[in-house]
Amino acid sequence: MAITVTVQAAEQIKKKLAARAQTTAQSGLRIGVKGGGCSGLSYVIEFADAPRAHDRVIEVDGVKVYVDPKSAIYLDGTVFDFETKLLQSGFVFKNPKVKSACGCGESFTPAV
Amino acid sequence: MDSPLLDIVEPGATPTKEKCPVSPAVGIDLGTTNSLMAWVQGGKPRCLADVDEGSAMLPSVVSYAEGEVLVGQAARRRALEFPHQTISSVKRFMGRAPNEVPPEIRKLYRLAEGDSGVARFYLKDRDTSPVEVSAEILRALKSRAESTLGPITQAVITVPAYFDDAQRQATKDAGRLAGLEVLRLLNEPTAAALAYGLDKGSQGTFAVYDLGGGTFDISILKLIEGVFEVKAVGGDTQLGGDDFDLALAGPQMDAAQKSGPHAVQQLLQEARAVKEVLSDLPEARLQGRLVTRDELEAAITPLVEKTLGSVRRALKDAALKPQDVDGVILVGGSTRVPLVRRKVADLFGKEPLADIDPDQVVALGAAVQADLLTAENAREDVLLLDVLPLSLGLETYGGIVEKIIHRNTTVPNSAAQTFTTYADGQTALDVHVVQGERELVADCRSLARFVLRGIPPLPAGFARIDITFAVDQNALLSVTAREQLTGISQTVEIKPSHGLTDEEVERVLLSSFEHAESDLEARTLLSERVEAGRILQAAQKQLVANGDLLEPSERQAIESNIAALTLATKSDDAGTIHLAIEALDHSSSDFARRVMERGLQRAMGGHRASEFA
């Protein structure tokens, strides 16, 4: 298993990186999880201008996505996608390990 | 499970999600006679208007007759037909052993002691506990409010100031069983003061006289610059409007009892109605007997005088005279009785305040508190100090109580005292935690007992054991004993001897699974409706703002899906609504992409997004 970044997500990341002044050739996206939130863990989705030591790097369509090793465990099997709906569009973690999420869905409890 | 749609943020800017922005936290007045729910909307607390048959008040009555559970007026009507299977005034049983409930109330039910001494109700086809009955009331309030407010998860629940740990714990358990996170238990008089204090900017010293259906509380409060401090509390957990009904029905009670429980319930209900009528009229008939207001007043005068005794004691505790009090707040439906208003006015030498509905003021105050606890920009300048209703102490040698934290101490609070051994070579210390005002252990309520072992063998009086009592903001207690030399320590989470055992909690949780499926269904339907409402609004807004991006045929498709979804929201089937949402989503996704492209182009000053690809 691994983490999959869809082509749609990569395209959007590319656009958003391009719209940013500080973007360099090293710049990419950092995805991960961190503690907190009412259901245990919440997702991180930030720009990253350089990788950190031990990061795993996923490259799709020339876009770099960085994941720290611990987050990679929680995100194993996840499809990172971009969805467009009428109400809003945005990135989505499709994580098979999530067994429950809080009311707002922004934090979650992974299955053991 | 999919996450919601997210956006990218700058490094390190991921927001910390301590609390989720869900539906409002509500305030609940879980009363002996009636229960109410309120929440803050637009900065103003308001009670949920139509909780039960058009009234904001849900009668705290639960009926288990004929295999179904009814709450409120519907249950009250069943009380006459099924007196043994219909429970009212359940609050009087919370955290109580059967023999701690007054006999007049007790004899209306078939009771037994549960595993931990707490009363249980024996019904025809099942038995149940006060906690479970209260949870039914909370669940009814919650589900009726959810059709207006969306899913409710957090609440502040009020309790009488006099409630001890067992009663508070039982109230918390009921909240949990009803699927609510109890943010805080709030003393009822403190809630009333909060409703008045914050809404009206009152300052000074106030007395809150709260005479409800089953409990009487008096609190002396100081309001200074928006800070509340409770100076003293007093009252009686077994005195209220129910007792007025009993007093009024007294002459006819023997005859009713001979005719059975049906007649007793009937008589009490009619006595309640007659009492209310006598607030406006000089006379009325109770089952044929002519009763005048004078007679009612004569019958209840001893009860009202009893409340005034508590008021005087509380004033004394606060080192105040009646004339030092700037205002008296009336709370509870029983304060509508003219005699009560007159007597209270006489004692304080001024007319009491009653501009907020005395039935609603506690729930409104609880809503204000719930809002303060959950608001994004929580107002830290509003500090709410509660006081301990009863002293907490330890048993010392000879069955004497050593008080560690005295009554009327503000909470949260902690206090420590050093104890020693009384026998040579003593290696263990029996720590017995009690609650009450009496000096002998036998006269106080036993809360918990544990043994600290591993004390080094020393001559009597040489060992040093620090015992710390910590009371949290819900007035719940933890006790730690620590031997100074070795550092061995033990902490006890107070399990009130009249609370629920683990087995009982387990059992009630298991039985709550009965409701799990219907709860989930209701919840799913509500959230689909909310989602439908949001997407319909967004779709209509985009059609107006960016409708020019659409071909007529595309527009028609979206509009027909909007119509279909609007129709689907009227359905009671979550799946139907969900499919309609998906259909609208699907037919409009191309439109959404064009709207986004347009937005992006504007943001990039006219460049095409594809130039960056």
XYZ file of C-alpha atoms in Angstrom:
725
model
C 0.000 0.000 0.000
C 1.043 3.531 -0.447
C -0.254 7.019 -0.702
C -1.748 7.960 -4.035
C -1.885 11.526 -5.301
C -4.336 11.830 -8.170
C -3.591 13.734 -11.352
C -6.432 16.137 -10.530
C -4.863 16.894 -7.170
C -1.438 17.358 -8.759
C -2.843 19.853 -11.269
C -4.422 21.907 -8.540
C -1.275 21.830 -6.426
C 0.666 23.047 -9.445
C -1.718 25.963 -9.963
C -1.655 26.930 -6.343
C 2.125 26.727 -6.179
C 2.340 28.909 -9.275
C 0.173 31.558 -7.663
C 2.583 31.871 -4.749
C 5.514 34.304 -4.771
C 7.907 32.233 -2.657
C 7.613 29.077 -4.778
C 10.925 27.605 -6.007
C 11.875 24.438 -7.832
C 12.062 22.613 -4.469
C 8.590 23.697 -3.411
C 5.849 21.177 -3.036
C 3.042 20.163 -0.764
C 3.252 18.673 2.694
C 0.477 16.365 3.749
C 0.276 14.597 7.070
C -1.585 14.191 10.290
C -1.217 15.766 13.665
C -2.758 15.291 17.058
C -5.650 17.413 18.172
C -9.214 17.877 17.214
C -12.098 16.341 19.017
C -11.727 12.922 17.412
C -7.998 12.427 17.890
C -6.112 13.373 14.733
C -6.483 16.001 12.081
C -5.020 16.430 8.633
C -2.216 18.785 7.680
C -2.044 20.241 4.196
C 0.556 22.956 3.807
C 2.937 24.322 1.214
C 6.512 23.149 1.750
C 9.426 25.014 0.267
C 11.942 22.284 1.082
C 11.776 18.668 2.201
C 12.725 17.719 5.756
C 15.025 14.856 6.691
C 13.342 11.446 6.417
C 10.450 12.811 4.366
C 8.956 10.502 1.839
C 8.515 12.196 -1.502
C 5.721 11.405 -3.905
C 6.075 12.869 -7.372
C 3.114 13.095 -9.711
C 3.260 15.084 -12.929
C 6.328 16.925 -11.689
C 4.667 17.968 -8.424
C 6.381 17.039 -5.173
C 4.314 15.897 -2.213
C 6.184 15.459 1.080
C 5.028 13.138 3.848
C 6.837 12.602 7.146
C 7.375 8.931 8.028
C 4.971 8.894 10.958
C 2.148 10.482 9.000
C 2.830 7.993 6.215
C 1.744 5.197 8.546
C -1.588 6.836 9.213
C -2.049 7.765 5.588
C -1.134 4.376 4.144
C -3.706 3.472 1.507
C -4.993 7.029 1.274
C -5.970 8.559 -2.038
C -5.282 12.280 -2.011
C -7.653 13.835 -4.487
C -9.151 17.145 -5.562
C -12.900 17.412 -5.820
C -15.068 20.104 -7.282
C -18.550 20.495 -5.963
C -20.978 23.324 -6.362
C -20.634 24.384 -2.781
C -16.871 24.363 -2.684
C -13.875 22.671 -4.139
C -10.871 21.406 -2.317
C -8.504 18.610 -1.469
C -9.769 15.458 0.100
C -8.116 12.618 1.977
C -9.813 9.323 1.132
C -8.412 7.332 3.991
C -9.490 3.707 4.407
C -8.007 3.643 7.902
C -10.441 6.152 9.323
C -12.979 4.377 11.428
C -14.760 7.392 12.815
C -14.711 11.129 12.330
C -15.979 13.952 14.461
C -19.085 15.947 13.669
C -17.333 18.348 11.327
C -15.191 15.596 9.774
C -11.976 17.528 10.221
C -10.567 15.216 12.809
C -10.684 11.478 12.873
C -9.822 8.298 14.707
C -7.763 5.741 12.804
C -8.646 2.058 12.979
C -6.188 -0.007 14.972
C -14.004 7.666 5.226
C -13.392 10.850 3.261
C -12.169 14.026 4.909
C -14.047 17.231 4.137
C -12.697 19.365 1.284
C -9.575 21.140 2.433
C -7.403 23.966 1.196
C -3.635 24.369 1.309
C -2.171 26.709 3.900
C 1.270 28.214 4.349
C 3.829 26.132 6.307
C 3.005 25.968 9.996
C -0.355 27.633 9.548
C -2.487 24.517 9.946
C -5.125 25.541 12.447
C -5.317 23.685 15.721
C -8.679 22.094 16.027
C -9.448 21.897 19.689
C -13.166 22.213 19.274
C -15.300 21.553 16.281
C -17.695 24.214 15.069
C -20.862 22.198 15.374
C -24.364 23.204 16.342
C -24.741 25.431 19.381
C -24.134 24.105 22.879
C -27.421 24.269 24.719
C -28.470 25.013 28.269
C -30.806 22.546 29.922
C -32.876 23.070 33.036
C -33.568 19.489 34.102
C -36.339 20.266 36.541
C -38.367 18.211 38.965
C -41.653 19.180 37.336
C -40.657 20.603 33.968
C -37.536 20.635 31.832
C -36.496 23.298 29.328
C -33.814 23.796 26.739
C -32.369 27.107 25.627
C -29.590 28.302 23.380
C -27.980 31.582 22.440
C -28.850 33.009 19.072
C -27.549 36.367 17.958
C -26.169 37.031 21.422
C -29.525 36.493 23.124
C -30.566 33.396 25.024
C -33.935 32.008 24.099
C -35.901 28.964 25.081
C -36.861 26.419 22.510
C -40.475 27.440 22.071
C -42.364 24.371 20.973
C -40.906 21.509 22.949
C -44.072 19.781 24.028
C -47.517 20.368 22.585
C -46.885 24.042 21.959
C -45.188 24.784 25.278
C -41.542 25.543 26.026
C -41.810 23.318 29.078
C -41.519 19.578 28.803
C -43.168 17.962 31.819
C -40.489 15.807 33.465
C -42.707 12.752 33.231
C -41.772 9.479 31.556
C -44.227 6.681 30.888
C -43.221 3.131 30.071
C -46.749 1.837 29.640
C -47.705 -0.572 26.855
C -44.182 -1.171 25.661
C -43.469 2.360 24.485
C -41.609 5.203 26.117
C -43.449 8.526 26.214
C -42.138 11.776 27.647
C -43.933 15.001 28.540
C -47.654 15.751 28.376
C -48.332 12.469 26.606
C -46.689 10.639 29.502
C -48.507 12.759 32.078
C -51.837 11.749 30.568
C -50.832 8.131 30.970
C -50.045 8.676 34.632
C -53.719 8.274 35.458
C -54.153 5.041 33.592
C -50.763 3.521 34.395
C -49.622 5.106 37.664
C -47.024 2.441 38.428
C -45.421 2.677 34.999
C -45.331 6.452 34.783
C -42.611 8.298 36.658
C -42.755 11.958 37.596
C -40.480 14.013 39.868
C -37.632 11.619 39.037
C -35.193 14.331 40.086
C -36.064 13.571 43.707
C -34.621 10.079 43.230
C -31.338 11.094 41.590
C -28.409 9.582 43.470
C -30.690 8.653 46.337
C -31.445 5.474 48.220
C -35.168 4.652 48.475
C -35.348 5.627 52.142
C -33.882 9.073 51.404
C -36.930 10.030 49.350
C -39.878 11.442 51.302
C -42.530 8.789 51.996
C -45.323 10.716 50.245
C -43.435 10.545 46.976
C -41.878 7.170 47.578
C -45.151 5.358 48.049
C -46.300 6.280 44.551
C -43.856 3.742 43.098
C -42.576 0.250 43.590
C -38.955 0.762 44.514
C -35.970 -1.340 45.299
C -32.316 -0.739 46.013
C -30.026 -1.231 43.038
C -26.523 -2.699 43.222
C -25.042 0.385 44.852
C -27.929 1.331 47.107
C -29.485 3.755 44.647
C -33.237 3.559 44.114
C -34.607 1.587 41.178
C -38.141 1.644 39.831
C -39.937 -1.637 39.311
C -42.346 -1.350 36.430
C -44.666 -3.916 34.971
C -42.395 -5.263 32.258
C -39.014 -3.872 33.226
C -37.098 -2.034 35.870
C -35.193 1.195 35.443
C -33.072 3.696 37.336
C -33.525 7.430 37.966
C -30.521 8.076 35.703
C -32.151 6.219 32.810
C -35.471 7.999 33.342
C -33.714 11.382 33.379
C -31.840 10.406 30.232
C -35.206 9.820 28.525
C -36.196 13.391 29.388
C -32.897 14.762 28.089
C -33.168 12.635 24.951
C -36.671 13.977 24.320
C -35.487 17.584 24.685
C -32.511 16.876 22.454
C -34.443 15.222 19.647
C -37.183 17.864 19.664
C -34.593 20.632 19.520
C -32.632 18.951 16.757
C -35.343 19.541 14.181
C -34.692 23.258 14.685
C -31.024 23.397 15.562
C -29.416 20.404 13.871
C -27.481 17.772 15.812
C -26.854 18.725 19.445
C -23.829 17.292 21.204
C -22.873 19.637 24.024
C -24.855 20.954 26.942
C -24.699 22.747 30.254
C -27.142 21.135 32.675
C -28.317 22.872 35.803
C -28.609 21.262 39.231
C -29.836 22.593 42.578
C -27.022 24.198 44.553
C -27.647 21.682 47.304
C -27.058 18.618 45.140
C -24.314 16.487 46.622
C -21.683 14.581 44.668
C -23.865 11.514 44.150
C -26.695 13.615 42.748
C -24.353 15.607 40.512
C -22.720 12.450 39.230
C -26.129 10.932 38.517
C -27.064 14.038 36.521
C -23.845 13.813 34.522
C -24.469 10.113 33.866
C -27.947 10.932 32.578
C -26.495 13.487 30.185
C -23.928 11.032 28.901
C -26.565 8.354 28.463
C -28.617 10.767 26.381
C -25.611 11.261 24.095
C -24.656 14.690 25.406
C -21.251 15.929 26.377
C -21.953 17.705 29.650
C -19.711 20.766 29.426
C -20.547 21.718 32.935
C -23.057 21.322 35.710
C -24.244 24.743 36.759
C -26.058 25.609 39.961
C -29.583 26.727 39.154
C -29.475 30.009 41.133
C -26.142 30.853 39.562
C -27.704 30.303 36.144
C -30.561 32.630 37.041
C -28.127 35.302 38.144
C -26.217 34.858 34.906
C -29.398 35.405 32.909
C -30.115 38.570 34.851
C -26.576 39.756 35.387
C -25.360 39.648 31.836
C -28.558 40.759 30.193
C -29.167 43.715 32.438
C -25.711 44.640 33.659
C -26.865 44.407 37.261
C -24.393 45.048 40.029
C -24.561 44.598 43.756
C -25.696 41.925 46.166
C -28.546 39.684 45.102
C -30.579 36.903 46.608
C -31.892 34.235 44.271
C -35.047 32.651 45.674
C -35.771 29.553 43.628
C -38.878 27.595 44.478
C -39.433 24.973 41.814
C -41.577 21.873 41.692
C -39.410 19.812 43.974
C -36.493 21.835 45.253
C -35.910 25.087 47.056
C -32.640 26.985 46.744
C -31.555 30.281 48.152
C -28.306 31.822 46.991
C -26.633 35.029 47.988
C -24.602 36.412 45.100
C -22.323 39.342 44.538
C -22.108 40.817 41.070
C -19.156 43.131 40.600
C -17.978 44.296 37.181
C -19.497 41.276 35.505
C -17.890 38.859 37.946
C -20.211 36.604 39.887
C -19.376 35.336 43.285
C -21.682 33.105 45.244
C -21.415 34.187 48.872
C -23.680 31.550 50.369
C -26.138 28.880 49.396
C -28.861 27.144 51.315
C -32.150 25.431 50.742
C -33.969 22.158 50.829
C -33.764 19.417 48.198
C -37.142 18.074 49.279
C -39.397 21.117 49.244
C -41.277 22.657 46.340
C -44.542 23.157 44.536
C -45.237 19.408 44.688
C -45.453 19.834 48.454
C -47.948 22.676 48.000
C -50.080 20.261 45.968
C -49.774 17.632 48.668
C -50.675 20.150 51.361
C -53.686 21.356 49.397
C -54.833 17.787 48.725
C -54.158 16.739 52.316
C -57.758 16.531 53.576
C -58.725 14.341 50.612
C -55.580 12.220 50.471
C -56.715 9.386 52.765
C -59.826 8.757 50.725
C -57.829 8.856 47.483
C -55.311 6.371 48.811
C -58.071 3.931 49.622
C -59.158 4.114 45.989
C -55.658 3.329 44.770
C -52.757 5.043 43.001
C -54.950 6.140 40.115
C -56.998 8.314 42.439
C -53.888 9.721 44.141
C -52.384 10.838 40.816
C -55.721 12.314 39.768
C -56.051 14.199 43.030
C -52.507 15.596 42.840
C -52.962 16.743 39.255
C -56.185 18.497 40.120
C -54.624 20.021 43.233
C -51.862 21.470 41.037
C -54.444 23.016 38.707
C -56.468 24.427 41.608
C -53.318 25.917 43.151
C -52.559 27.700 39.886
C -56.127 28.981 39.585
C -55.974 30.312 43.146
C -53.102 32.615 42.135
C -55.701 34.600 40.181
C -59.051 33.771 41.756
C -60.182 33.784 45.400
C -61.741 30.303 45.304
C -61.932 27.088 43.281
C -63.210 23.519 43.578
C -60.930 20.556 44.174
C -62.904 17.409 43.343
C -66.053 19.052 44.637
C -64.493 20.586 47.743
C -64.580 24.370 47.767
C -61.096 25.720 48.484
C -60.395 29.404 49.056
C -57.097 31.153 48.552
C -57.029 31.755 52.310
C -57.236 28.010 52.899
C -54.460 27.341 50.412
C -52.333 29.970 52.093
C -53.015 28.521 55.520
C -52.049 25.059 54.244
C -48.780 26.193 52.686
C -47.707 28.835 55.192
C -45.567 26.367 57.189
C -43.805 25.383 53.951
C -43.190 28.993 52.918
C -41.965 29.807 56.439
C -39.546 26.896 56.114
C -38.047 28.492 53.000
C -37.696 31.799 54.828
C -35.747 30.019 57.572
C -33.289 28.850 54.927
C -33.079 32.404 53.573
C -32.177 33.760 57.002
C -29.509 31.084 57.485
C -27.959 31.864 54.096
C -27.916 35.577 54.898
C -26.198 34.770 58.178
C -23.617 32.618 56.347
C -22.889 35.557 54.071
C -22.739 37.930 57.078
C -25.524 40.056 55.611
C -28.778 41.522 56.813
C -31.905 41.430 54.626
C -31.599 45.159 53.923
C -28.049 44.662 52.539
C -29.520 42.802 49.589
C -30.022 45.073 46.580
C -32.413 42.815 44.766
C -34.187 39.502 45.011
C -34.536 37.326 41.918
C -37.510 34.995 41.792
C -37.031 31.693 40.037
C -39.338 28.721 39.607
C -43.021 28.453 38.805
C -43.978 28.245 42.479
C -42.893 31.868 42.976
C -46.057 32.816 41.088
C -48.017 31.935 44.233
C -49.004 35.346 45.667
C -48.244 34.287 49.258
C -44.657 33.479 48.296
C -44.099 36.863 46.662
C -45.637 38.635 49.630
C -43.563 36.772 52.210
C -40.332 37.254 50.270
C -41.058 40.954 49.806
C -41.778 41.298 53.540
C -38.545 39.596 54.552
C -36.301 41.691 52.309
C -38.342 44.868 52.565
C -38.520 45.227 48.791
C -40.438 43.878 45.819
C -38.663 40.922 44.213
C -37.521 40.976 40.583
C -39.396 38.804 38.188
C -38.951 40.457 34.776
C -37.618 37.241 33.274
C -40.095 34.382 33.159
C -39.341 32.497 36.389
C -39.879 29.182 34.620
C -37.328 29.994 31.910
C -34.674 32.023 33.662
C -32.535 29.032 34.706
C -32.490 27.483 31.232
C -31.680 30.900 29.735
C -28.763 31.339 32.131
C -27.503 27.841 31.326
C -27.595 28.733 27.628
C -25.553 31.854 28.317
C -23.014 29.712 30.164
C -22.927 27.098 27.372
C -22.332 29.888 24.887
C -19.515 31.337 26.983
C -17.847 27.937 27.281
C -17.943 27.218 23.560
C -17.756 30.635 21.936
C -14.846 31.076 19.544
C -13.750 34.186 21.354
C -14.616 32.962 24.819
C -15.098 35.893 27.136
C -12.393 35.332 29.646
C -13.456 38.309 31.668
C -16.561 36.491 32.825
C -15.532 34.399 35.737
C -18.129 32.278 37.366
C -17.439 31.256 40.903
C -19.508 28.508 42.418
C -19.392 27.382 45.995
C -19.399 23.965 47.603
C -22.831 23.222 48.979
C -21.603 20.915 51.743
C -18.305 20.478 53.565
C -15.979 17.680 52.559
C -13.894 15.940 55.138
C -12.199 12.816 56.450
C -12.899 10.339 59.158
C -10.280 10.564 61.871
C -9.679 8.291 64.819
C -12.842 7.686 66.784
C -15.279 8.425 63.997
C -14.775 12.181 64.112
C -15.032 14.260 60.942
C -12.116 16.501 60.085
C -13.367 18.985 57.497
C -10.861 19.649 54.749
C -12.893 21.946 52.519
C -15.682 23.879 54.147
C -19.092 24.532 52.694
C -19.494 27.757 50.735
C -15.851 27.593 49.645
C -15.539 28.735 46.038
C -14.693 26.050 43.487
C -12.541 24.891 41.760
C -10.457 24.619 44.869
C -8.067 22.320 46.649
C -6.899 22.005 50.212
C -4.421 19.731 51.958
C -3.874 18.668 55.506
C -1.190 16.496 57.060
C -2.195 13.444 59.082
C -0.199 10.972 61.042
C -0.479 7.439 62.389
C -2.015 6.661 65.736
C -0.367 3.306 66.446
C 3.270 2.227 66.620
C 4.424 0.511 63.441
C 1.223 1.361 61.597
C 1.793 0.726 57.881
C -1.616 1.500 56.420
C -4.080 4.347 56.724
C -7.783 4.022 56.119
C -8.965 7.108 54.259
C -12.702 7.612 54.553
C -14.091 10.618 52.691
C -17.357 12.067 53.944
C -19.634 14.934 53.092
C -21.792 16.885 55.480
C -21.943 19.398 58.245
C -22.180 17.108 61.255
C -19.240 16.275 63.458
C -19.628 12.518 63.597
C -18.993 10.273 60.624
C -22.189 8.380 61.350
C -24.208 11.550 60.664
C -22.488 12.437 57.420
C -22.718 10.900 54.009
C -19.973 8.444 53.158
C -18.515 9.221 49.731
C -15.515 6.936 49.390
C -13.101 4.819 51.328
C -9.615 3.630 50.418
C -6.501 2.345 52.139
C -3.051 3.875 51.731
C -0.535 1.057 52.254
C 3.265 0.997 52.428
C 3.715 3.571 55.179
C 7.148 2.862 56.758
C 6.748 1.404 60.255
C 7.432 4.252 62.683
C 6.385 5.137 66.183
C 2.883 6.558 66.424
C 2.685 10.161 65.362
C 5.891 10.149 63.290
C 4.610 9.317 59.814
C 3.480 12.276 57.723
C 0.668 11.746 55.254
C -0.539 14.652 53.170
C -4.135 14.358 52.115
C -5.253 16.655 49.340
C -8.839 17.308 48.346
C -9.345 18.816 44.909
C -12.765 19.899 43.741
C -13.195 20.637 40.061
C -15.550 23.205 38.571
C -18.394 20.696 38.517
C -17.998 20.304 42.281
C -16.738 16.753 41.804
C -14.013 15.559 44.114
C -10.701 13.736 43.884
C -8.713 12.819 46.980
C -4.972 12.067 47.082
C -3.048 10.639 50.028
C 0.764 10.850 49.933
C 3.257 9.626 52.488
C 6.069 12.210 52.708
C 9.037 9.901 53.379
C 8.522 7.333 50.650
C 6.403 9.401 48.304
C 3.935 6.535 47.907
C 0.593 7.944 47.052
C -2.862 6.967 46.070
C -5.590 8.969 44.413
C -9.216 8.129 44.478
C -11.679 9.233 41.877
C -14.696 9.675 44.044
C -17.260 7.053 43.298
C -20.133 8.282 45.385
C -21.530 5.361 47.364
C -24.946 6.171 45.958
C -23.863 6.531 42.362
C -23.892 3.829 39.763
C -21.554 0.866 39.841
C -19.561 0.014 36.732
C -21.937 -2.871 36.123
C -24.922 -0.568 36.276
C -23.302 1.939 33.943
C -22.408 -0.903 31.614
C -25.959 -2.176 31.681
C -27.506 1.218 30.967
C -25.047 1.777 28.175
C -25.995 -1.583 26.695
C -29.660 -0.753 26.900
C -28.985 2.611 25.272
C -28.005 0.639 22.191
C -31.706 -0.024 21.768
C -31.999 3.615 20.786
C -28.803 3.649 18.776
C -30.363 2.736 15.461
C -33.273 5.158 15.583
C -30.921 7.873 16.875
C -28.560 7.299 13.967
C -31.403 7.355 11.471
C -32.723 10.607 12.835
C -29.246 12.090 12.865
C -28.516 11.068 9.280
C -31.790 12.524 8.078
C -31.067 15.807 9.840
C -27.582 16.142 8.472
C -28.756 15.370 4.935
C -31.410 18.059 5.280
C -28.846 20.551 6.488
C -26.516 19.652 3.628
C -29.394 19.947 1.162
C -30.250 23.394 2.481
C -26.672 24.566 2.092
C -26.244 23.252 -1.416
C -29.593 24.648 -2.556
C -28.627 28.060 -1.291
C -25.236 27.869 -2.993
C -26.730 26.685 -6.266
C -29.277 29.463 -6.389
C -26.639 32.027 -5.538
C -24.341 30.811 -8.320
C -27.171 30.753 -10.850
C -27.754 34.431 -10.154
C -24.093 35.435 -10.039
C -22.663 33.311 -12.852
C -25.712 32.057 -14.728
C -24.318 33.592 -17.928
C -21.776 30.764 -18.086
C -24.538 28.257 -18.794
C -26.183 27.080 -21.974
C -29.989 27.115 -21.673
C -30.100 23.305 -21.665
C -27.510 23.105 -18.874
C -29.392 25.680 -16.873
C -32.576 23.726 -17.290
C -30.917 20.551 -16.041
C -29.592 22.273 -12.935
C -32.900 23.946 -12.265
C -34.799 20.714 -12.522
C -32.349 19.099 -10.097
C -32.817 22.018 -7.717
C -36.562 21.474 -7.871
C -36.098 17.753 -7.288
C -33.862 18.349 -4.276
C -36.268 20.902 -2.834
C -38.980 18.277 -3.060
C -36.716 15.560 -1.646
C -35.959 17.566 1.508
C -39.616 17.146 2.451
C -39.117 13.391 2.474
C -38.277 11.513 5.658
C -35.821 9.281 3.877
C -32.184 10.287 4.148
C -31.277 8.165 1.109
C -33.726 10.031 -1.130
C -32.258 13.369 -0.088
C -28.742 12.078 -0.516
C -29.428 10.892 -4.079
C -30.962 14.252 -4.958
C -27.926 16.046 -3.552
C -25.661 13.859 -5.647
C -27.759 14.482 -8.741
C -27.501 18.242 -8.286
C -23.801 17.945 -7.550
C -23.265 15.898 -10.678
C -25.284 18.103 -13.031
C -23.567 21.211 -11.738
C -19.958 20.076 -11.504
C -19.080 21.455 -14.949
C -20.740 24.726 -14.034
C -18.760 24.774 -10.780
C -15.512 24.306 -12.682
C -16.329 27.242 -14.954
C -17.259 29.402 -11.984
C -13.955 28.509 -10.376
C -11.961 29.194 -13.538
C -13.577 32.599 -13.743
C -12.697 33.287 -10.114
C -9.148 32.118 -10.613
C -8.702 34.269 -13.735
C -9.910 37.296 -11.858
C -7.530 36.513 -9.010
C -4.585 36.207 -11.363
C -5.330 39.475 -13.059
C -6.602 38.086 -16.334
C -4.046 35.354 -16.933
C -5.439 32.011 -17.956
C -4.871 29.283 -15.402
C -3.519 27.045 -18.140
C -0.536 29.400 -18.585
C 0.766 28.202 -15.232
C 0.310 24.519 -15.899
